[in-house]
Amino acid sequence: KAGVTQTPRYLIKTRGQQVTLSCSPISGHRSVSWYQQTPGQGLQFLFEYFSETQRNKGNFPGRFSGRQFSNSRSEMNVSTLELGDSALYLCASTLGGGLETQYFGPGTRLLVL
Amino acid sequence: EDKVVQSPLSLVVHEGDTVTLNCSYEVTNFRSLLWYKQEKKAPTFLFMLTSSGIEKKSGRLSSILDKKELFSILNITATQTGDSAVYLCALYNNNDMRFGAGTRLTVKP
């Protein structure tokens, strides 16, 4: 079974721009979660989508948004990029019962200049 | 605010040594405590702990949770260079997953 895939793997943007990241879960998984990892703040939960609905949300500003499609693929969007948004963005998928059994993707490394 | 504190932040040992990584928390209510290993990018799951005092083992790795004293430990015996990684502890409460800063373990040959 193929693992969680994320595209693109690396991205460079400038302040003020917006960015969309994509995550394809493991086949059959219906829940996708997104995380931000930075050296200063560590790994932080952004949000979780299940069956096309946002089920949980972390403590991030509204510039961070996401969505999930009927095939469980998910996208995360960050608008009006700031330098502090430079991070590794990880997504993880699970069947849907809970996040304990989640599998992480390789991440997208975003650099904001 | 709920806190997850890992110690030490970094650790350098030699192959064959035994290490103990700590995760203490100030979380009022949680469903499970999880340990992950992160080598390059994607964290990989190690253990899920829900009950106090029950040790989980996988090869040279073991972990236990103490809900009374609010901490968990991850033990690695007979360390190998392949154990070099960042070890993350996280608490999951159905709505949120809160991670510690991680312990960077370096195992020298």
Short mmCIF file of C-alpha atoms in Angstrom, two decimals, chain A residues 9-10 35 37 43 45 56 88 90 97-100 102 104-106, chain B residues 31-32 34 36 38 41-43 45 48 88 92 94-97 99:
data_model
loop_
_atom_site.label_atom_id
_atom_site.label_comp_id
_atom_site.label_asym_id
_atom_site.label_seq_id
_atom_site.Cartn_x
_atom_site.Cartn_y
_atom_site.Cartn_z
CA ARG A 9 8.24 18.65 -1.37
CA TYR A 10 9.93 22.04 -1.39
CA TYR A 35 0.93 19.90 11.33
CA GLN A 37 7.00 22.02 12.51
CA LEU A 43 5.46 20.26 16.00
CA PHE A 45 -1.39 20.57 15.23
CA ASN A 56 -10.71 19.61 14.91
CA LEU A 88 8.01 21.86 7.51
CA LEU A 90 3.43 17.52 7.65
CA GLY A 97 -11.32 6.54 14.56
CA GLY A 98 -8.65 8.69 16.19
CA LEU A 99 -5.24 10.16 15.58
CA GLU A 100 -3.29 7.54 17.52
CA GLN A 102 -1.88 8.14 12.05
CA PHE A 104 2.82 10.82 8.48
CA GLY A 105 3.84 11.94 5.03
CA PRO A 106 7.35 13.19 4.17
CA ARG B 31 -6.90 10.07 25.76
CA SER B 32 -3.42 8.70 25.07
CA LEU B 34 2.25 8.75 22.11
CA TYR B 36 7.34 9.00 17.84
CA GLN B 38 11.69 11.38 13.69
CA LYS B 41 11.11 14.10 7.92
CA ALA B 42 8.12 11.94 8.78
CA PRO B 43 7.68 10.93 12.43
CA PHE B 45 4.96 5.76 15.55
CA MET B 48 0.72 4.45 22.47
CA LEU B 88 8.81 13.12 20.22
CA TYR B 92 -3.90 13.36 22.37
CA ASN B 94 -9.67 13.82 20.92
CA ASN B 95 -9.55 17.44 19.84
CA ASP B 96 -5.89 18.26 19.76
CA MET B 97 -2.49 16.62 19.68
CA PHE B 99 3.79 17.65 21.18
#
